[in-house]
Each structure stands twice: as structure tokens, then as C-alpha cells.
Coordinates of C-alpha atoms in Angstrom, one line a residue:
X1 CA 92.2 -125.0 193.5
X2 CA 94.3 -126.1 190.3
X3 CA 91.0 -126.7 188.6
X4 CA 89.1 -123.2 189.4
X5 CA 92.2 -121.9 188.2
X6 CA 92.2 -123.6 184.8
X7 CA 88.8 -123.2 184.1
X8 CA 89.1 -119.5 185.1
X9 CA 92.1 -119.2 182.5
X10 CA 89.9 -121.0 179.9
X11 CA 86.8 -118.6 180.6
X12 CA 89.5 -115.7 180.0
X13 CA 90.8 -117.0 176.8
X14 CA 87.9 -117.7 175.2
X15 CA 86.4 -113.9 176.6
X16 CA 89.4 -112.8 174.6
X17 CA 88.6 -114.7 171.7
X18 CA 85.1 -113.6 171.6
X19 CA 86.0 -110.0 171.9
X20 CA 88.8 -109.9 169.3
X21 CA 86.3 -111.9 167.2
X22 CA 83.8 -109.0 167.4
X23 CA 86.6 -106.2 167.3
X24 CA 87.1 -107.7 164.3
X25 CA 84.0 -107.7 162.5
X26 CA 82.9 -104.8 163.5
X27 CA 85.7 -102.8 162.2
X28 CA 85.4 -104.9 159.0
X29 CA 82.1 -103.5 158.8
X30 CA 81.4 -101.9 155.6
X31 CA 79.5 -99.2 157.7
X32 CA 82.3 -98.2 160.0
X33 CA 84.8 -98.8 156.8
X34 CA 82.2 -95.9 155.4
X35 CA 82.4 -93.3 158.1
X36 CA 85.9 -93.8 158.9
X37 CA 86.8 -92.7 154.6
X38 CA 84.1 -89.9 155.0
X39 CA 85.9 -88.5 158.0
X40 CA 89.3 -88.8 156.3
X41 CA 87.2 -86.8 153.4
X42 CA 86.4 -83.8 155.8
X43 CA 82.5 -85.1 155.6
X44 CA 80.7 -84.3 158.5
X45 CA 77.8 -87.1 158.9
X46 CA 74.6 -86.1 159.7
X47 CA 72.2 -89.1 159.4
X48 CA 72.7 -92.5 158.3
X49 CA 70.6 -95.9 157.5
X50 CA 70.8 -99.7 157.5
X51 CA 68.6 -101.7 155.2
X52 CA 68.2 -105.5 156.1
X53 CA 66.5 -108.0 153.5
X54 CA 65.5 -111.5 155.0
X55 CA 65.5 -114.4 152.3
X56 CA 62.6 -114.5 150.5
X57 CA 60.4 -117.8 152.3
X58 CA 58.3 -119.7 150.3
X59 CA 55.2 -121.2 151.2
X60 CA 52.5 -124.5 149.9
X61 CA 49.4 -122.3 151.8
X62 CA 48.6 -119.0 152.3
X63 CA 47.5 -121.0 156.3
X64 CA 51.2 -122.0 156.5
X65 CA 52.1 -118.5 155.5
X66 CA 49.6 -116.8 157.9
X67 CA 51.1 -119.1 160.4
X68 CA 54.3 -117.5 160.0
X69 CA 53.3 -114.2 160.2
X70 CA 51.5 -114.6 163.4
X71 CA 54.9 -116.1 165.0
X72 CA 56.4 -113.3 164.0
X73 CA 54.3 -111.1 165.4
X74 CA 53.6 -112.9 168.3
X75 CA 57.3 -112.9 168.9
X76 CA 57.9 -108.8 168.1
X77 CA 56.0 -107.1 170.4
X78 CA 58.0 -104.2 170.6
X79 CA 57.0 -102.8 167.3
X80 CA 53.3 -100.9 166.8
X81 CA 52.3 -102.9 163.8
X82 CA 49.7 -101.5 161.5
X83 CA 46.5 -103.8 160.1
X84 CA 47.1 -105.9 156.8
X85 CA 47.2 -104.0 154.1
X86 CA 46.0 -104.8 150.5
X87 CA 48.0 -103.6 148.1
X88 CA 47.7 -104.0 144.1
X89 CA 49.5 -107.6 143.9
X90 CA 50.1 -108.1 147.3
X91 CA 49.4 -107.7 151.0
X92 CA 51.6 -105.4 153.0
X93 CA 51.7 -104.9 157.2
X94 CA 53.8 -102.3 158.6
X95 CA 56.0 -102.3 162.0
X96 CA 57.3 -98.9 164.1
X97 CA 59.3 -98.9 167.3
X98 CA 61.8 -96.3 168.3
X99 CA 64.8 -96.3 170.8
X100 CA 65.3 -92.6 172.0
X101 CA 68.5 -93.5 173.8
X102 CA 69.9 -94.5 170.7
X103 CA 68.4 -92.0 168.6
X104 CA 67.4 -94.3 166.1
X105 CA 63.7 -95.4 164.6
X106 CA 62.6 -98.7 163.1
X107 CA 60.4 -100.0 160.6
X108 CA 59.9 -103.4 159.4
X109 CA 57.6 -104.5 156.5
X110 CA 55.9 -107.9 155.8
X111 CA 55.0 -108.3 152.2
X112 CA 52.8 -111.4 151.0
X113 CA 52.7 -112.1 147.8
X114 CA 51.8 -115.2 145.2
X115 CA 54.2 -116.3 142.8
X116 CA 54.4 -119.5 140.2
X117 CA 52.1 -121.3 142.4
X118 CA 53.9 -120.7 146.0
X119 CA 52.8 -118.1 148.6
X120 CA 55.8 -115.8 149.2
X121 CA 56.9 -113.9 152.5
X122 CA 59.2 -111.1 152.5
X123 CA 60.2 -109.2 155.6
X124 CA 63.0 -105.9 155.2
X125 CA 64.1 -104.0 158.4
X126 CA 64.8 -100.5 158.1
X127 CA 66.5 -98.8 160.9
X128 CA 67.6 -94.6 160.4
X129 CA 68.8 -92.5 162.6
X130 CA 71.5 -89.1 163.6
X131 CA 74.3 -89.9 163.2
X132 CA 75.8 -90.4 166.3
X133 CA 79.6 -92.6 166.3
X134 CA 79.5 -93.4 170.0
X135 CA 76.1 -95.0 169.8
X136 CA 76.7 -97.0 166.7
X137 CA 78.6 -100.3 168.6
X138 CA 75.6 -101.1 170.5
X139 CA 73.8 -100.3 167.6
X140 CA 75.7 -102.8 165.6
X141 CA 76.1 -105.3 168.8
X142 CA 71.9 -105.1 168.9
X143 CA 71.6 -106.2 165.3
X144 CA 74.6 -108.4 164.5
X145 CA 72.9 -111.5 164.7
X146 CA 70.9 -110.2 161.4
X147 CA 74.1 -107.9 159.9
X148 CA 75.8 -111.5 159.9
X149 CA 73.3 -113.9 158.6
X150 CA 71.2 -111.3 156.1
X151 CA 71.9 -109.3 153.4
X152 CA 72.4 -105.3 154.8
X153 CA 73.0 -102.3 152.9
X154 CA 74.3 -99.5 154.4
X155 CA 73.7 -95.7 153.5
X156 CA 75.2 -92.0 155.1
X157 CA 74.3 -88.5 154.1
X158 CA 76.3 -85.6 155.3
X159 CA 78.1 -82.7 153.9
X160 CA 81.5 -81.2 153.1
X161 CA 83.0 -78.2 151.7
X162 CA 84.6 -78.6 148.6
X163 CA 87.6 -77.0 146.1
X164 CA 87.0 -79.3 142.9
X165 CA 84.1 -79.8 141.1
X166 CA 81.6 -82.6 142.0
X167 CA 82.9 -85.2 139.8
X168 CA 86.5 -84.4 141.0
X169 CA 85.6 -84.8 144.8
X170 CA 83.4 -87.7 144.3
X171 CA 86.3 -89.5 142.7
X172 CA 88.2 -88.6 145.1
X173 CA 86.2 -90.5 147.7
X174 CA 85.7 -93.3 145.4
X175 CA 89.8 -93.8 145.2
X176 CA 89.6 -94.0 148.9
X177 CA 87.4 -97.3 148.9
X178 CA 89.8 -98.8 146.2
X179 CA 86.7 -98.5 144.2
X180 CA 86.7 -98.7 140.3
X181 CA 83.5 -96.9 138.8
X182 CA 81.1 -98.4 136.7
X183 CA 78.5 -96.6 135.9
X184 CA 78.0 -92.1 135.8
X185 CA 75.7 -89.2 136.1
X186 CA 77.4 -86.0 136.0
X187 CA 75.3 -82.7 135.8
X188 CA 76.1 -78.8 136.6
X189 CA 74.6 -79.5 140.1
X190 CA 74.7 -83.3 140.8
X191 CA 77.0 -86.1 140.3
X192 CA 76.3 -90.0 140.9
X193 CA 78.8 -92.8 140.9
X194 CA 78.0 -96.4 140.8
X195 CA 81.3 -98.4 141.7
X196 CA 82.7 -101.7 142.4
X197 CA 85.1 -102.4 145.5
X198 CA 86.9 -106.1 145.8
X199 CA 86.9 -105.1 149.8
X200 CA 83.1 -105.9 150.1
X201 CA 81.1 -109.3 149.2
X202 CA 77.6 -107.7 148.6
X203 CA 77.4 -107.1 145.0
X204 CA 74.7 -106.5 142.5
X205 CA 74.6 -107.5 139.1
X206 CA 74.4 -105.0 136.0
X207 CA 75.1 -107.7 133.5
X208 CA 78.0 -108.1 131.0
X209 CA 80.4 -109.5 134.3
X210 CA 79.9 -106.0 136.0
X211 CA 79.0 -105.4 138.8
X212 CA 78.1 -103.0 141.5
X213 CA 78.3 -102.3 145.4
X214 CA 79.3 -98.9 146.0
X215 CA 77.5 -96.0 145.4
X216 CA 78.0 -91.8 145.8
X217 CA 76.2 -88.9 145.4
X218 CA 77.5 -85.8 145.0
X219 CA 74.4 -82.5 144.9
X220 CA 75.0 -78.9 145.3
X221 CA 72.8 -77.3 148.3
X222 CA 71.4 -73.6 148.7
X223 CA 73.9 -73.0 151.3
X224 CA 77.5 -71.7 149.9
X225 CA 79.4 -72.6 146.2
X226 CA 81.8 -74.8 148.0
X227 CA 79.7 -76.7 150.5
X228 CA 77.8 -80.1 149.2
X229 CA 75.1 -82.6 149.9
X230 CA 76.9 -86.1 150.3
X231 CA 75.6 -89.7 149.8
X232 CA 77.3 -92.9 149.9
X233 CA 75.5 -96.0 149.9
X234 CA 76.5 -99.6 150.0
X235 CA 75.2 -101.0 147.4
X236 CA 72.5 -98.9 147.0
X237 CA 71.7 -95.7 148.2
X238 CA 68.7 -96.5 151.2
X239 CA 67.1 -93.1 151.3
X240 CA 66.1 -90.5 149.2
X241 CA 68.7 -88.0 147.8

């Protein structure tokens, strides 16, 4: 009895471990870091987008490569995957699936390519979807294995009514992330900050010991003066703006 006892007080603590290890990282997540300073911001998030980049893997033979590739198909059978595609310098094959309960749609591409003698494979996931905060932990709980091991870039579009001008709000927001801005476009109608924050590790390079992981976009819409198209993407903004 002593010992079912025991190990049902070890099962429980380490239950508790797990879950306060998740807890954890997903609030740490530079994703739900994103929508919770958007929210404070009075933006109200309409779609959002996660980017995923596999390390590049490098191949002897285009037969090991092929190899590969059929694994990996073999193994997703989920996705609708389109033929191989020849492109200019390399080959390209496409992968759809969509999960309607989670309101979100998937694509993955496989590029082959030849480089300095080796036979390289690069797969990217892109998943987009509504926003939609109650869906997004099993959203993250369904990807974390790749969010933890991959690089991911995160990106949210939405909008907000304003009372400053574009490059006022927008640094605003950037404050907000603790962010220090690097790099500008400021127009009558559109505004674009490229930032650095010491809060995430993803960074991107823009030489002379700068660098970059933050990004917002600020663009004026069709609908009222005040109201605005909002961007923020981490480092890089994942869709279209």
C-alpha cells in the first residue's frame, strides 16, 4: 500500500512539473508575449501566422536526398502534396492540409536544390489562420515539438483606432516590447519599424553588430482617419502587408 502511495505521489509531482514546465514556455512564447502587448495596445487581432524553418540538410546524392523526401512523405500523409516541381535552380513540391476545428490551414514546402557540390533539402512549415486566443494552446501544444527545436517566426495583423500619428503609435508599441529601433520607413500613409528586443533569442543580422528581431507596420486603411492596419512580426513580418 505504502508503495502505490509513493509512486502515486511521484506520478503527481512530476504531472506538476511537466505542466508548470509547459505553463512556462508557452507564456514565454514570443507569440502569446505578441498578442498579450497588442491587447494592452487596444489592437483587435484578426489573423495571425507561424513560419517554421527546418535546418538546411545536406546531402552526398541526389538518391540519398530522394530517399529523404520519400520518408517524409511517406510519413505525412495528412497533407495533399502537389507533384515535383521544377523550378529555375531548383525543384520545389508543395503540401496542404487544413484543420477546420482549429480554424487554421497548412502548407509545407520541400525545396531541392544543389550547392558547392552537396545536394541540399529545405523544408518551411507555414501555418495561418483567424485569430482565435482560445484555440491557440492546442495550437501551440500540436506544434511544440518543432516551436522548440526549429527556428519559428511569428506574425499578427489586426487593427486599432488611433490619436497620434503612425510613427507615434508604432513607437508606442515598440516601447511596450522593451524594443530599441533599428531601422525606419515613415510615409504620409505607412510606417515600418525594424527593432531589436533582448527578451527574444531569434535575431537576424544587419551587419555593423546590429541586429534585428522585431518588426511593426503601421498602414492607414479606407475605413476612418483614426483606424489602422497593424503588423507585428517576429523577426520578420510572414505575410504580405
Amino acid at each position: 500500500m505504502k508503495k502505490i502511495i509513493l509512486m502515486l505521489c511521484i506520478f503527481l509531482l512530476l504531472v506538476t512539473i511537466t505542466t508548470k514546465e509547459a505553463k512556462a514556455f508557452y507564456e514565454e512564447n514570443e507569440l502569446s508575449q505578441i498578442t498579450k502587448i497588442a491587447n494592452q495596445n487596444g489592437v483587435s487581432i484578426n489573423t495571425w501566422s507561424m513560419y517554421i524553418k527546418e535546418p538546411i540538410q545536406h546531402f552526398s546524392t541526389m538518391r540519398d536526398l530522394d530517399k529523404s523526401v520519400s520518408v517524409f512523405l511517406k510519413n505525412e500523409k495528412e497533407y495533399t502534396w502537389s507533384p515535383k516541381k521544377a523550378e529555375k535552380d531548383h525543384y520545389k513540391i508543395e503540401g496542404k492540409k487544413e484543420s477546420a476545428s482549429l480554424g487554421i490551414a497548412e502548407k509545407v514546402l520541400i525545396i531541392i536544390y544543389s550547392q558547392n557540390g552537396k545536394y541540399n533539402l529545405s523544408i518551411t512549415y507555414d501555418i495561418k489562420g483567424k485569430w482565435n486566443e482560445s484555440k491557440w494552446p492546442a495550437i501551440f501544444n500540436m506544434y511544440k515539438n518543432k516551436i522548440d527545436n526549429y527556428s519559428t517566426f511569428y506574425t499578427i495583423q489586426g487593427t486599432a483606432n488611433i490619436e497620434n500619428s503612425l510613427y507615434t503609435e508604432a513607437s508606442q508599441l515598440l516601447a511596450d516590447f522593451s524594443g530599441e529601433e533599428v531601422q525606419s520607413l515613415n510615409e504620409n500613409n505607412f510606417v515600418s519599424l525594424s527593432a531589436y528586443t533582448k527578451h527574444w533569442e531569434n535575431k537576424l543580422p544587419l551587419g555593423d553588430n546590429q541586429y534585428m528581431n522585431l518588426h511593426i507596420a503601421y498602414r492607414e486603411t479606407s475605413e476612418p482617419a483614426n483606424k489602422v492596419k497593424i503588423t507585428i512580426g517576429t523577426p520578420i513580418i510572414t505575410s504580405e502587408y
